[in-house]
Short mmCIF file of C-alpha atoms in Angstrom, two decimals:
data_model
loop_
_atom_site.label_atom_id
_atom_site.label_comp_id
_atom_site.label_asym_id
_atom_site.label_seq_id
_atom_site.Cartn_x
_atom_site.Cartn_y
_atom_site.Cartn_z
CA MET A 169 -31.35 36.56 -20.07
CA LYS A 170 -29.26 33.46 -20.60
CA ASP A 171 -28.09 33.80 -17.04
CA THR A 172 -31.60 33.59 -15.62
CA ILE A 173 -32.28 30.45 -17.61
CA SER A 174 -29.24 28.73 -16.18
CA GLN A 175 -30.22 30.06 -12.77
CA ASN A 176 -33.60 28.42 -13.05
CA GLN A 177 -32.41 25.12 -14.41
CA PRO A 178 -32.13 22.63 -11.53
CA VAL A 179 -28.60 21.47 -10.82
CA ILE A 180 -29.73 18.10 -9.56
CA GLU A 181 -33.07 16.64 -10.43
CA ALA A 182 -34.35 13.20 -9.42
CA LYS A 183 -37.73 11.89 -10.60
CA GLY A 184 -39.19 8.60 -9.41
CA LEU A 185 -35.73 7.29 -8.66
CA ASN A 186 -35.39 3.65 -7.56
CA LEU A 187 -32.19 1.83 -6.78
CA VAL A 188 -32.07 -1.85 -5.90
CA PHE A 189 -28.93 -3.66 -4.77
CA GLN A 190 -28.67 -7.36 -5.53
CA THR A 191 -27.15 -8.94 -2.44
CA ALA A 192 -26.57 -12.51 -1.31
CA ASP A 193 -29.72 -12.20 0.84
CA GLY A 194 -31.82 -11.08 -2.11
CA PRO A 195 -32.60 -7.63 -3.48
CA VAL A 196 -32.39 -4.62 -1.18
CA GLN A 197 -34.33 -1.49 -2.05
CA ALA A 198 -31.80 1.23 -1.26
CA LEU A 199 -33.86 4.07 -2.77
CA LYS A 200 -37.57 4.09 -3.41
CA ASP A 201 -39.38 6.70 -5.49
CA VAL A 202 -37.03 9.55 -4.71
CA ASN A 203 -38.07 12.95 -6.09
CA LEU A 204 -35.87 15.96 -5.46
CA THR A 205 -34.91 19.21 -7.14
CA VAL A 206 -31.80 21.08 -6.13
CA ALA A 207 -31.29 24.61 -7.45
CA LYS A 208 -28.00 26.28 -8.20
CA GLY A 209 -26.27 27.53 -5.07
CA ASP A 210 -28.32 25.38 -2.72
CA PHE A 211 -26.73 23.81 0.31
CA VAL A 212 -28.62 20.52 0.65
CA SER A 213 -28.16 18.20 3.61
CA PHE A 214 -29.27 14.60 3.56
CA ILE A 215 -30.04 13.34 7.02
CA GLY A 216 -31.34 10.03 8.29
CA PRO A 217 -30.37 6.86 10.13
CA SER A 218 -27.95 4.43 8.54
CA GLY A 219 -29.50 2.43 5.73
CA CYS A 220 -31.77 5.27 4.66
CA GLY A 221 -29.98 5.63 1.35
CA LYS A 222 -28.52 9.10 1.90
CA THR A 223 -25.03 8.03 0.90
CA THR A 224 -26.41 5.89 -1.94
CA PHE A 225 -28.25 8.90 -3.32
CA LEU A 226 -25.10 11.04 -3.16
CA ARG A 227 -23.16 8.26 -4.87
CA ALA A 228 -25.83 8.03 -7.55
CA ILE A 229 -25.43 11.75 -8.25
CA ALA A 230 -21.71 11.10 -8.61
CA ALA A 231 -22.34 8.14 -10.95
CA LEU A 232 -20.73 5.78 -8.43
CA GLU A 233 -24.04 3.90 -8.26
CA HIS A 234 -26.54 3.54 -11.05
CA PRO A 235 -30.30 3.85 -10.49
CA THR A 236 -32.45 0.88 -11.38
CA SER A 237 -35.28 3.10 -12.66
CA GLY A 238 -36.39 6.71 -12.75
CA THR A 239 -34.39 9.67 -13.99
CA LEU A 240 -31.53 11.54 -12.43
CA THR A 241 -29.91 14.53 -14.08
CA VAL A 242 -26.97 16.64 -13.02
CA ASN A 243 -26.74 20.02 -14.80
CA GLY A 244 -29.30 18.62 -17.20
CA MET A 245 -27.04 15.69 -18.12
CA SER A 246 -26.77 12.10 -17.00
CA PRO A 247 -24.47 11.66 -13.99
CA ASP A 248 -21.89 9.91 -16.20
CA GLU A 249 -21.82 12.80 -18.65
CA ALA A 250 -21.67 15.26 -15.78
CA ARG A 251 -18.59 13.45 -14.49
CA ARG A 252 -16.90 13.83 -17.84
CA LYS A 253 -17.71 17.55 -17.73
CA ARG A 254 -16.09 17.70 -14.26
CA ALA A 255 -19.36 18.84 -12.75
CA TYR A 256 -18.62 17.76 -9.20
CA GLY A 257 -15.96 17.20 -6.59
CA TYR A 258 -16.51 14.44 -4.05
CA VAL A 259 -15.35 14.44 -0.42
CA PHE A 260 -15.45 11.11 1.39
CA GLN A 261 -15.89 10.40 5.07
CA ALA A 262 -12.17 9.69 5.46
CA ALA A 263 -9.80 12.25 4.02
CA GLY A 264 -8.25 9.47 1.96
CA LEU A 265 -5.09 11.41 1.19
CA TYR A 266 -2.34 9.34 -0.39
CA PRO A 267 0.29 8.90 2.32
CA TRP A 268 3.07 8.86 -0.27
CA ARG A 269 2.17 12.28 -1.64
CA THR A 270 2.59 15.64 0.04
CA ILE A 271 -0.52 17.78 0.56
CA ARG A 272 0.45 19.62 -2.62
CA GLY A 273 0.86 16.31 -4.46
CA ASN A 274 -2.50 15.10 -3.21
CA ILE A 275 -4.30 18.21 -4.45
CA LYS A 276 -2.51 17.83 -7.77
CA LEU A 277 -3.79 14.27 -8.18
CA PRO A 278 -7.09 15.09 -9.93
CA LEU A 279 -5.35 17.81 -11.94
CA GLU A 280 -2.73 15.36 -13.21
CA ILE A 281 -5.40 12.86 -14.19
CA MET A 282 -7.48 15.51 -15.93
CA GLY A 283 -4.44 16.78 -17.77
CA PHE A 284 -4.06 20.34 -16.49
CA SER A 285 -0.78 22.01 -17.45
CA LYS A 286 2.02 22.09 -14.89
CA ALA A 287 1.82 25.84 -14.37
CA ASP A 288 -1.94 25.70 -14.04
CA GLN A 289 -1.61 22.90 -11.48
CA GLU A 290 0.73 24.95 -9.29
CA GLU A 291 -1.49 27.99 -9.49
CA ARG A 292 -4.61 26.00 -8.58
CA VAL A 293 -2.92 24.25 -5.67
CA GLN A 294 -1.91 27.60 -4.21
CA ARG A 295 -5.41 28.98 -4.64
CA VAL A 296 -7.32 26.11 -3.03
CA LEU A 297 -4.78 25.80 -0.20
CA GLU A 298 -5.55 29.43 0.64
CA LEU A 299 -9.26 28.75 0.30
CA VAL A 300 -9.17 26.04 3.00
CA GLU A 301 -6.62 27.97 5.06
CA LEU A 302 -3.81 25.48 4.64
CA LYS A 303 -1.36 27.91 3.06
CA GLY A 304 2.18 26.85 3.90
CA PHE A 305 1.27 23.21 4.47
CA GLY A 306 1.71 22.12 0.86
CA LYS A 307 5.03 20.42 1.45
CA LYS A 308 3.85 18.44 4.49
CA PHE A 309 2.91 14.81 4.29
CA PRO A 310 -0.61 13.84 5.44
CA TRP A 311 0.57 12.22 8.70
CA GLN A 312 2.08 15.52 9.75
CA LEU A 313 -1.40 17.10 9.79
CA SER A 314 -4.27 16.74 12.26
CA GLY A 315 -7.46 14.92 11.23
CA GLY A 316 -9.30 18.20 10.69
CA MET A 317 -6.51 19.60 8.53
CA GLN A 318 -6.41 16.40 6.50
CA GLN A 319 -10.11 16.70 5.81
CA ARG A 320 -9.60 20.33 4.78
CA ALA A 321 -6.91 19.18 2.39
CA SER A 322 -9.32 16.66 0.92
CA ILE A 323 -11.87 19.44 0.41
CA ALA A 324 -9.16 21.47 -1.30
CA ARG A 325 -8.50 18.49 -3.55
CA ALA A 326 -12.19 18.36 -4.49
CA LEU A 327 -12.20 22.10 -5.21
CA ALA A 328 -9.04 22.15 -7.30
CA PHE A 329 -10.66 21.50 -10.66
CA ASP A 330 -13.46 24.05 -10.24
CA ALA A 331 -16.48 21.79 -10.20
CA ASP A 332 -19.78 23.62 -9.65
CA ILE A 333 -21.06 20.95 -7.30
CA LEU A 334 -19.39 19.75 -4.14
CA LEU A 335 -20.65 16.41 -2.80
CA MET A 336 -19.64 15.61 0.76
CA ASP A 337 -20.34 12.27 2.40
CA GLU A 338 -20.20 12.73 6.18
CA PRO A 339 -16.94 14.60 5.80
CA PHE A 340 -16.63 15.49 9.48
CA GLY A 341 -18.16 12.34 10.95
CA ALA A 342 -14.87 11.11 12.34
CA LEU A 343 -13.83 14.41 13.91
CA ASP A 344 -14.47 15.71 17.40
CA GLU A 345 -17.19 18.26 18.16
CA ILE A 346 -14.93 21.31 18.45
CA VAL A 347 -13.05 20.69 15.21
CA ARG A 348 -16.36 19.92 13.57
CA ASP A 349 -17.87 23.26 14.62
CA ARG A 350 -14.91 25.12 13.17
CA LEU A 351 -14.99 23.19 9.93
CA ASN A 352 -18.75 23.75 9.62
CA GLU A 353 -18.15 27.49 9.88
CA GLU A 354 -15.42 27.24 7.27
CA VAL A 355 -17.58 25.25 4.90
CA LEU A 356 -20.24 27.94 5.14
CA LYS A 357 -17.67 30.63 4.39
CA LEU A 358 -16.38 28.59 1.48
CA TRP A 359 -19.88 28.13 0.16
CA ALA A 360 -20.61 31.88 0.44
CA ARG A 361 -17.35 32.74 -1.33
CA THR A 362 -17.58 30.23 -4.16
CA GLY A 363 -21.33 30.03 -4.72
CA LYS A 364 -21.11 26.28 -5.26
CA THR A 365 -24.01 23.89 -4.95
CA ILE A 366 -23.29 21.55 -2.05
CA GLY A 367 -24.74 18.14 -1.27
CA PHE A 368 -23.89 17.14 2.26
CA VAL A 369 -24.62 13.81 3.97
CA THR A 370 -24.71 13.85 7.75
CA HIS A 371 -26.41 12.22 10.68
CA SER A 372 -26.06 15.18 12.96
CA ILE A 373 -29.22 17.28 13.25
CA PRO A 374 -27.47 20.48 14.39
CA GLU A 375 -24.95 20.16 11.57
CA ALA A 376 -27.69 19.75 8.98
CA VAL A 377 -29.73 22.68 10.28
CA TYR A 378 -26.73 24.96 10.73
CA LEU A 379 -25.37 24.41 7.23
CA SER A 380 -28.30 23.92 4.93
CA THR A 381 -30.70 25.92 2.83
CA LYS A 382 -32.56 22.68 2.22
CA ILE A 383 -32.73 19.70 4.56
CA VAL A 384 -33.75 16.34 3.12
CA VAL A 385 -34.97 13.94 5.81
CA MET A 386 -34.73 10.28 4.84
CA SER A 387 -35.74 7.00 6.43
CA PRO A 388 -34.71 3.40 5.88
CA ARG A 389 -36.14 0.13 4.56
CA PRO A 390 -36.82 1.11 1.87
CA GLY A 391 -34.64 4.23 1.65
CA ARG A 392 -36.89 7.19 0.87
CA ILE A 393 -37.41 10.90 1.44
CA THR A 394 -39.90 11.66 4.20
CA ASP A 395 -39.54 15.43 4.43
CA VAL A 396 -37.86 18.28 2.61
CA ILE A 397 -37.40 21.43 4.69
CA ASP A 398 -36.46 24.77 3.14
CA SER A 399 -34.56 26.57 5.83
CA PRO A 400 -35.70 30.10 6.65
CA LEU A 401 -32.35 30.88 8.28
CA PRO A 402 -30.38 33.76 6.70
CA LYS A 403 -27.34 32.99 4.57
CA GLU A 404 -25.09 34.69 7.09
CA ARG A 405 -24.90 32.30 10.06
CA PRO A 406 -22.78 32.87 13.13
CA LEU A 407 -22.30 29.83 15.35
CA ASP A 408 -24.68 31.19 18.01
CA ILE A 409 -27.56 31.12 15.55
CA ARG A 410 -27.93 27.61 16.91
CA ASP A 411 -29.50 29.05 20.07
CA SER A 412 -32.12 30.99 18.11
CA ARG A 413 -35.80 30.07 18.11
CA GLU A 414 -35.94 29.41 14.40
CA PHE A 415 -32.99 27.07 14.56
CA ILE A 416 -34.54 25.07 17.37
CA GLU A 417 -37.83 24.88 15.52
CA ILE A 418 -36.23 23.50 12.37
CA ALA A 419 -34.18 21.03 14.40
CA HIS A 420 -37.40 19.94 16.06
CA ARG A 421 -39.07 19.37 12.71
CA VAL A 422 -36.12 17.33 11.49
CA ARG A 423 -36.22 15.23 14.64
CA GLU A 424 -39.93 14.65 14.20
CA GLY A 425 -39.36 13.63 10.60
CA LEU A 426 -36.69 11.16 11.62
CA ARG A 427 -38.87 9.72 14.35
CA ALA A 428 -41.87 9.38 12.03
CA GLY A 429 -39.71 7.45 9.59
CA HIS A 430 -38.67 5.11 12.34
CA HIS A 431 -42.21 4.40 13.53
CA GLU A 432 -43.19 3.00 10.20
CA ASP A 433 -41.02 -0.10 10.39
CA MET B 297 24.68 -0.93 23.44
CA ASN B 298 21.22 -2.05 24.48
CA ARG B 299 20.79 -3.68 21.13
CA ALA B 300 24.27 -5.18 20.94
CA LEU B 301 24.11 -6.95 24.29
CA PRO B 302 21.49 -9.61 23.46
CA VAL B 303 23.12 -10.26 20.09
CA LEU B 304 26.54 -10.67 21.68
CA THR B 305 25.12 -12.96 24.35
CA VAL B 306 23.63 -15.24 21.73
CA LEU B 307 26.86 -15.13 19.73
CA LEU B 308 28.89 -16.14 22.77
CA GLY B 309 26.45 -18.95 23.45
CA ILE B 310 26.79 -20.23 19.90
CA LEU B 311 30.58 -20.09 20.09
CA ALA B 312 30.57 -22.01 23.37
CA ILE B 313 28.34 -24.75 21.99
CA TRP B 314 30.39 -24.84 18.80
CA TYR B 315 33.67 -25.30 20.68
CA ALA B 316 32.14 -27.97 22.91
CA ALA B 317 30.77 -29.81 19.88
CA ALA B 318 34.13 -29.52 18.10
CA VAL B 319 35.93 -31.04 21.07
CA TRP B 320 33.42 -33.84 21.36
CA MET B 321 33.31 -34.69 17.64
CA ASN B 322 37.00 -34.29 16.85
CA ALA B 323 38.09 -36.19 19.96
CA THR B 324 36.97 -39.47 18.43
CA TRP B 325 39.72 -39.19 15.86
CA VAL B 326 42.33 -38.29 18.47
CA PHE B 327 41.39 -41.31 20.60
CA ASP B 328 41.32 -43.59 17.53
CA GLN B 329 44.78 -42.45 16.50
CA ALA B 330 46.08 -43.07 19.99
CA GLU B 331 44.55 -46.50 20.13
CA ARG B 332 46.07 -47.43 16.78
CA ALA B 333 49.45 -46.25 18.02
CA GLY B 334 48.96 -48.26 21.18
CA THR B 335 49.13 -45.23 23.44
CA THR B 336 46.58 -43.59 25.62
CA VAL B 337 45.72 -39.93 25.82
CA THR B 338 43.96 -38.12 28.58
CA TRP B 339 41.22 -35.57 27.87
CA ALA B 340 43.65 -32.84 28.89
CA GLU B 341 46.00 -33.94 26.12
CA ALA B 342 43.23 -34.63 23.62
CA ILE B 343 41.49 -31.25 23.79
CA PRO B 344 44.32 -29.16 22.27
CA GLN B 345 44.56 -31.73 19.47
CA THR B 346 40.89 -31.31 18.61
CA MET B 347 41.54 -27.66 17.91
CA ALA B 348 44.06 -27.90 15.12
CA GLN B 349 43.33 -30.91 12.95
CA GLU B 350 43.81 -30.72 9.22
CA ARG B 351 40.52 -32.46 8.43
CA PRO B 352 38.36 -32.06 11.47
CA LEU B 353 34.85 -33.44 11.51
CA LEU B 354 33.74 -30.11 12.87
CA PRO B 355 36.28 -27.33 12.52
CA PRO B 356 36.32 -25.04 15.56
CA PRO B 357 35.49 -21.35 14.97
CA HIS B 358 39.06 -20.06 14.98
CA GLN B 359 40.08 -22.52 12.23
CA VAL B 360 37.13 -21.49 10.11
CA GLY B 361 37.94 -17.87 10.82
CA ALA B 362 41.56 -18.33 9.75
CA GLU B 363 40.56 -20.16 6.57
CA LEU B 364 38.00 -17.48 5.80
CA TRP B 365 40.59 -14.75 6.36
CA LYS B 366 43.02 -16.58 4.09
CA GLY B 367 40.33 -17.03 1.45
CA LEU B 368 39.28 -13.40 1.53
CA PHE B 369 42.57 -11.57 1.98
CA GLY B 370 45.29 -14.22 1.55
CA GLN B 371 45.67 -13.83 -2.20
CA ALA B 372 44.89 -11.69 -5.19
CA VAL B 373 41.15 -11.34 -5.65
CA THR B 374 41.51 -12.77 -9.17
CA SER B 375 42.98 -16.03 -7.89
CA LYS B 376 40.89 -19.17 -8.21
CA ARG B 377 41.49 -19.70 -4.50
CA SER B 378 40.16 -16.35 -3.49
CA LEU B 379 36.76 -16.35 -1.85
CA VAL B 380 36.34 -12.80 -3.07
CA TYR B 381 36.56 -14.14 -6.63
CA HIS B 382 34.10 -16.95 -6.00
CA GLY B 383 31.89 -14.65 -4.00
CA TYR B 384 31.81 -12.24 -6.94
CA VAL B 385 30.77 -15.05 -9.30
CA THR B 386 27.96 -15.98 -6.94
CA PHE B 387 27.03 -12.33 -6.43
CA LYS B 388 26.77 -11.82 -10.18
CA GLY B 389 24.51 -14.87 -10.53
CA THR B 390 22.42 -13.72 -7.58
CA MET B 391 21.90 -10.27 -9.07
CA MET B 392 20.92 -11.65 -12.47
CA GLY B 393 18.46 -14.04 -10.88
CA PHE B 394 17.20 -11.33 -8.53
CA GLY B 395 16.55 -8.96 -11.43
CA LEU B 396 14.88 -11.65 -13.46
CA GLY B 397 12.82 -12.74 -10.45
CA ILE B 398 11.65 -9.17 -9.76
CA VAL B 399 10.62 -8.63 -13.37
CA ALA B 400 8.82 -11.97 -13.54
CA GLY B 401 7.16 -11.50 -10.13
CA VAL B 402 5.94 -7.98 -10.85
CA LEU B 403 4.66 -8.80 -14.35
CA LEU B 404 2.84 -11.90 -13.17
CA ALA B 405 1.33 -9.98 -10.26
CA MET B 406 0.10 -7.28 -12.62
CA ALA B 407 -1.51 -9.90 -14.84
CA ILE B 408 -3.07 -11.69 -11.89
CA VAL B 409 -4.54 -8.51 -10.42
CA ARG B 410 -5.81 -7.32 -13.80
CA PHE B 411 -7.29 -10.54 -15.20
CA ARG B 412 -9.47 -12.85 -13.18
CA VAL B 413 -8.58 -15.72 -15.51
CA MET B 414 -4.91 -15.27 -14.65
CA ASP B 415 -5.75 -15.22 -10.98
CA MET B 416 -7.52 -18.55 -11.24
CA GLY B 417 -5.20 -20.13 -13.79
CA LEU B 418 -1.79 -18.89 -12.77
CA MET B 419 -1.74 -18.51 -9.01
CA PRO B 420 -2.08 -22.25 -8.22
CA TRP B 421 0.83 -23.03 -10.55
CA ALA B 422 2.95 -20.37 -8.95
CA ILE B 423 2.33 -21.99 -5.59
CA ILE B 424 2.95 -25.51 -6.90
CA SER B 425 6.21 -24.34 -8.46
CA GLN B 426 7.54 -23.61 -5.00
CA THR B 427 6.76 -27.07 -3.65
CA ILE B 428 9.20 -28.76 -6.04
CA PRO B 429 12.63 -29.04 -4.39
CA ILE B 430 15.02 -26.81 -6.28
CA VAL B 431 17.87 -29.34 -5.92
CA ALA B 432 15.83 -31.73 -8.05
CA LEU B 433 15.09 -29.10 -10.64
CA ALA B 434 18.48 -27.43 -10.89
CA PRO B 435 20.30 -30.21 -12.85
CA MET B 436 17.39 -30.39 -15.28
CA ILE B 437 17.47 -26.66 -15.92
CA ILE B 438 21.23 -26.85 -16.49
CA THR B 439 21.01 -29.79 -18.92
CA LEU B 440 18.08 -28.24 -20.72
CA SER B 441 19.78 -24.92 -21.23
CA SER B 442 22.97 -26.57 -22.52
CA GLN B 443 20.77 -28.55 -24.92
CA LEU B 444 19.40 -25.25 -26.11
CA GLY B 445 22.93 -24.13 -26.83
CA LEU B 446 23.37 -21.90 -23.79
CA THR B 447 26.86 -22.96 -22.83
CA ALA B 448 27.42 -20.08 -20.46
CA ARG B 449 26.58 -21.13 -16.94
CA ASP B 450 25.26 -17.71 -16.09
CA VAL B 451 21.90 -18.24 -17.73
CA PRO B 452 20.76 -21.47 -16.06
CA LYS B 453 22.06 -20.15 -12.74
CA ALA B 454 20.05 -16.98 -13.13
CA ILE B 455 16.97 -19.00 -14.06
CA ILE B 456 17.31 -21.17 -10.96
CA ALA B 457 17.80 -18.10 -8.78
CA ALA B 458 14.84 -16.36 -10.41
CA TYR B 459 12.73 -19.48 -9.93
CA LEU B 460 13.13 -19.05 -6.19
CA SER B 461 13.06 -15.27 -5.97
CA PHE B 462 10.06 -14.45 -8.16
CA PHE B 463 7.62 -16.03 -5.72
CA PRO B 464 7.89 -13.71 -2.71
CA VAL B 465 7.77 -10.74 -5.08
CA LEU B 466 4.69 -12.14 -6.80
CA VAL B 467 2.78 -12.83 -3.60
CA SER B 468 3.60 -9.42 -2.09
CA MET B 469 2.85 -7.51 -5.26
CA VAL B 470 -0.52 -9.20 -5.69
CA LYS B 471 -1.36 -8.14 -2.16
CA GLY B 472 0.10 -4.67 -2.65
CA LEU B 473 -1.63 -3.96 -5.95
CA ARG B 474 -4.89 -4.99 -4.33
CA SER B 475 -4.31 -2.96 -1.18
CA PRO B 476 -6.14 0.27 -2.20
CA ASP B 477 -9.59 0.25 -0.62
CA GLN B 478 -12.90 0.91 -2.32
CA MET B 479 -12.96 4.53 -1.24
CA GLN B 480 -9.65 5.28 -2.91
CA LEU B 481 -10.80 3.55 -6.07
CA ASP B 482 -14.08 5.49 -5.99
CA LEU B 483 -12.17 8.73 -5.58
CA LEU B 484 -10.27 8.07 -8.80
CA LYS B 485 -13.50 7.14 -10.50
CA THR B 486 -14.96 10.54 -9.66
CA TYR B 487 -12.01 12.06 -11.54
CA GLY B 488 -12.89 9.90 -14.52
CA ALA B 489 -9.52 8.14 -14.20
CA GLY B 490 -8.93 5.23 -16.57
CA GLU B 491 -7.33 1.92 -15.79
CA MET B 492 -3.85 3.14 -16.65
CA ALA B 493 -4.10 6.18 -14.40
CA THR B 494 -5.53 4.05 -11.59
CA PHE B 495 -2.60 1.70 -11.91
CA LEU B 496 0.11 4.35 -12.10
CA LYS B 497 -1.28 6.82 -9.58
CA LEU B 498 -2.77 4.46 -7.03
CA ARG B 499 -2.09 0.74 -7.28
CA LEU B 500 1.60 0.93 -8.06
CA PRO B 501 2.61 3.45 -5.38
CA ALA B 502 0.35 1.71 -2.86
CA SER B 503 2.15 -1.58 -3.50
CA MET B 504 5.65 -0.22 -2.83
CA PRO B 505 5.86 -1.06 0.88
CA TYR B 506 4.83 -4.63 0.04
CA PHE B 507 7.37 -4.71 -2.78
CA PHE B 508 10.27 -3.66 -0.62
CA ALA B 509 9.30 -6.04 2.16
CA SER B 510 9.44 -8.89 -0.37
CA LEU B 511 12.85 -7.87 -1.72
CA LYS B 512 14.69 -8.99 1.41
CA VAL B 513 13.20 -12.46 1.14
CA ALA B 514 13.72 -12.51 -2.62
CA VAL B 515 17.40 -11.56 -2.49
CA ALA B 516 18.11 -14.28 0.06
CA ALA B 517 16.17 -16.82 -2.01
CA SER B 518 18.07 -15.73 -5.10
CA LEU B 519 21.40 -16.32 -3.35
CA VAL B 520 20.31 -19.80 -2.28
CA GLY B 521 19.17 -20.51 -5.84
CA THR B 522 22.49 -19.38 -7.27
CA ILE B 523 24.47 -21.54 -4.85
CA VAL B 524 22.29 -24.54 -5.66
CA GLY B 525 22.83 -23.77 -9.34
CA GLU B 526 26.58 -23.90 -8.75
CA LEU B 527 26.50 -27.29 -7.11
CA PRO B 528 25.75 -29.84 -9.84
CA THR B 529 27.70 -31.11 -12.81
CA GLY B 530 31.19 -29.90 -12.43
CA ALA B 531 30.90 -26.22 -11.73
CA ILE B 532 34.25 -24.77 -10.80
CA GLU B 533 33.34 -21.23 -9.93
CA GLY B 534 31.22 -19.70 -7.25
CA LEU B 535 30.70 -20.30 -3.56
CA GLY B 536 28.44 -23.27 -4.27
CA ALA B 537 31.17 -24.97 -6.29
CA ARG B 538 33.64 -24.18 -3.50
CA MET B 539 31.39 -25.88 -0.95
CA LEU B 540 31.00 -28.93 -3.17
CA ILE B 541 34.75 -29.18 -3.75
CA GLY B 542 35.35 -28.92 -0.02
CA SER B 543 32.92 -31.70 0.66
CA GLN B 544 34.02 -33.98 -2.19
CA PHE B 545 37.74 -33.69 -1.49
CA GLY B 546 37.30 -34.02 2.24
CA GLU B 547 38.39 -30.49 2.99
CA PRO B 548 35.93 -29.35 5.62
CA LEU B 549 37.77 -26.10 6.17
CA ILE B 550 37.21 -25.03 2.57
CA MET B 551 33.57 -25.98 2.86
CA TRP B 552 33.03 -24.07 6.07
CA ALA B 553 34.89 -21.03 4.84
CA ALA B 554 32.75 -20.96 1.68
CA LEU B 555 29.66 -21.37 3.82
CA PHE B 556 30.57 -18.38 5.94
CA ALA B 557 31.52 -16.36 2.89
CA ALA B 558 28.02 -17.06 1.55
CA ALA B 559 26.54 -15.98 4.88
CA ILE B 560 28.51 -12.73 4.78
CA LEU B 561 27.36 -12.13 1.20
CA ALA B 562 23.76 -12.75 2.23
CA GLY B 563 24.14 -10.31 5.11
CA LEU B 564 25.59 -7.62 2.86
CA LEU B 565 22.84 -8.07 0.28
CA ILE B 566 20.13 -7.75 2.91
CA VAL B 567 21.77 -4.63 4.35
CA VAL B 568 21.91 -3.06 0.89
CA VAL B 569 18.26 -3.92 0.20
CA GLY B 570 17.38 -2.49 3.62
CA VAL B 571 19.14 0.80 2.81
CA VAL B 572 17.38 1.05 -0.55
CA GLU B 573 14.09 0.34 1.20
CA ARG B 574 14.68 3.08 3.73
CA LEU B 575 15.63 5.62 1.08
CA ALA B 576 12.52 4.77 -0.90
CA ALA B 577 10.37 4.97 2.22
CA ARG B 578 11.73 8.41 3.03
CA ARG B 579 10.96 9.63 -0.48
CA MET B 580 7.42 8.30 -0.09
CA GLY B 581 6.88 10.25 3.08
CA VAL B 582 6.91 7.43 5.59
CA ARG B 583 7.31 8.62 9.14
CA ALA B 584 10.93 8.17 10.24
#
């Protein structure tokens, strides 16, 4: 019974969220009246042109930005509380591995800060390295790995402390198409295996459609949500699903949403 | 070999110019002597005499080399004439000043990066401190510290050396501690890392390349500071004192030998710092 309650409770819930940045050129409305509910196990993509507030929203969930008004809860708590409960792992656009630490050392970083025991640290490092298929690379330094492998290591680092939510801010934006396809497949596998809730910022339509159960289309000035699409695609998604009719239809709807947002300014 | 050739070429060039200058400068004395004796000398006779004077205006390289050899290996290293002995005194002062300078530089940098007030209040003074000529300040520091009852010369010398060497460390460390970008700071924030953890896990390791780059400058500055500290008010030990004695008693060979001993010491110190830097870099995973 208890399980169903927690199943039904939204993992991320935003109501009437506004966020205004004070800049030298005056206030900038980064988010305007954002309403969104994300359920447990959802894979949510945020897509839109730059300046639409998709990254700002993700950062607000992670308590890196603070909303000016409205409510935002993560696991029913404020984002700051959720951080203290280790509710989420964050993956940035650049892998951002410390060059002076080995891959193992980098994955240990959050564990050291959060005070996990030494034995527990080792065990977790091994487990997440296997999860992102980097087993045997623990002793390498970041520069010895390709860009795609570095980003996988940074995902492993975000997974190491068992957060329920994985927030990813254009994690594969700097990688080439082929590597990106492979990593997209791997992220889906990871998601299926771990059952995590994933928030994923991208500006690639195929990436958003391929990965998500829910696609949030946003548009700029002011940053707002223009469309939320619940994907009818099955959970099991081979790469060639991208040639299917349904896939093309969703992609079309996303494109229309993006274009509509653009017409308004 | 490819690297040695340009260095050797420059070295040969310097030696050639040096010999030419020695001939030209020392010849004046030879011709003066001859005139006073009522004789004349030709250039062919004068040149060999410019090479072996007891008090040449500019001693030629081989004379300096011989004096240096004598100073380094000619007597017991405990002798007051041994350049090894004086070099050790200077080395000791340099190390004390270097250590003090590193500690001061790092602590000040930490304060400046942490507190905005320190950044605004302290940094300008640090810069101004370096515009005051150390030769003007050195005697004051020595008199002041003897007034305070510090009769040992080590302390004022170390202070003078530290005065010069803290600055490069400070400037580099401020830059290094500030080098982590916003993304790296945000990452730590998502782990709920406090200020201490941010400093120890991110800022400090990120500043290490800057730190080591500054050490080479700092160690050289510290040596200069120590030598300057050995110059005034009757110091009798150290390469600086040796240089002063050479100049005051009209013994250019002593002066030049001490000068070269100081240069060798500087070279050795920089090599040692370079080795330490490379070892540290390898531990921190820098590409070979």
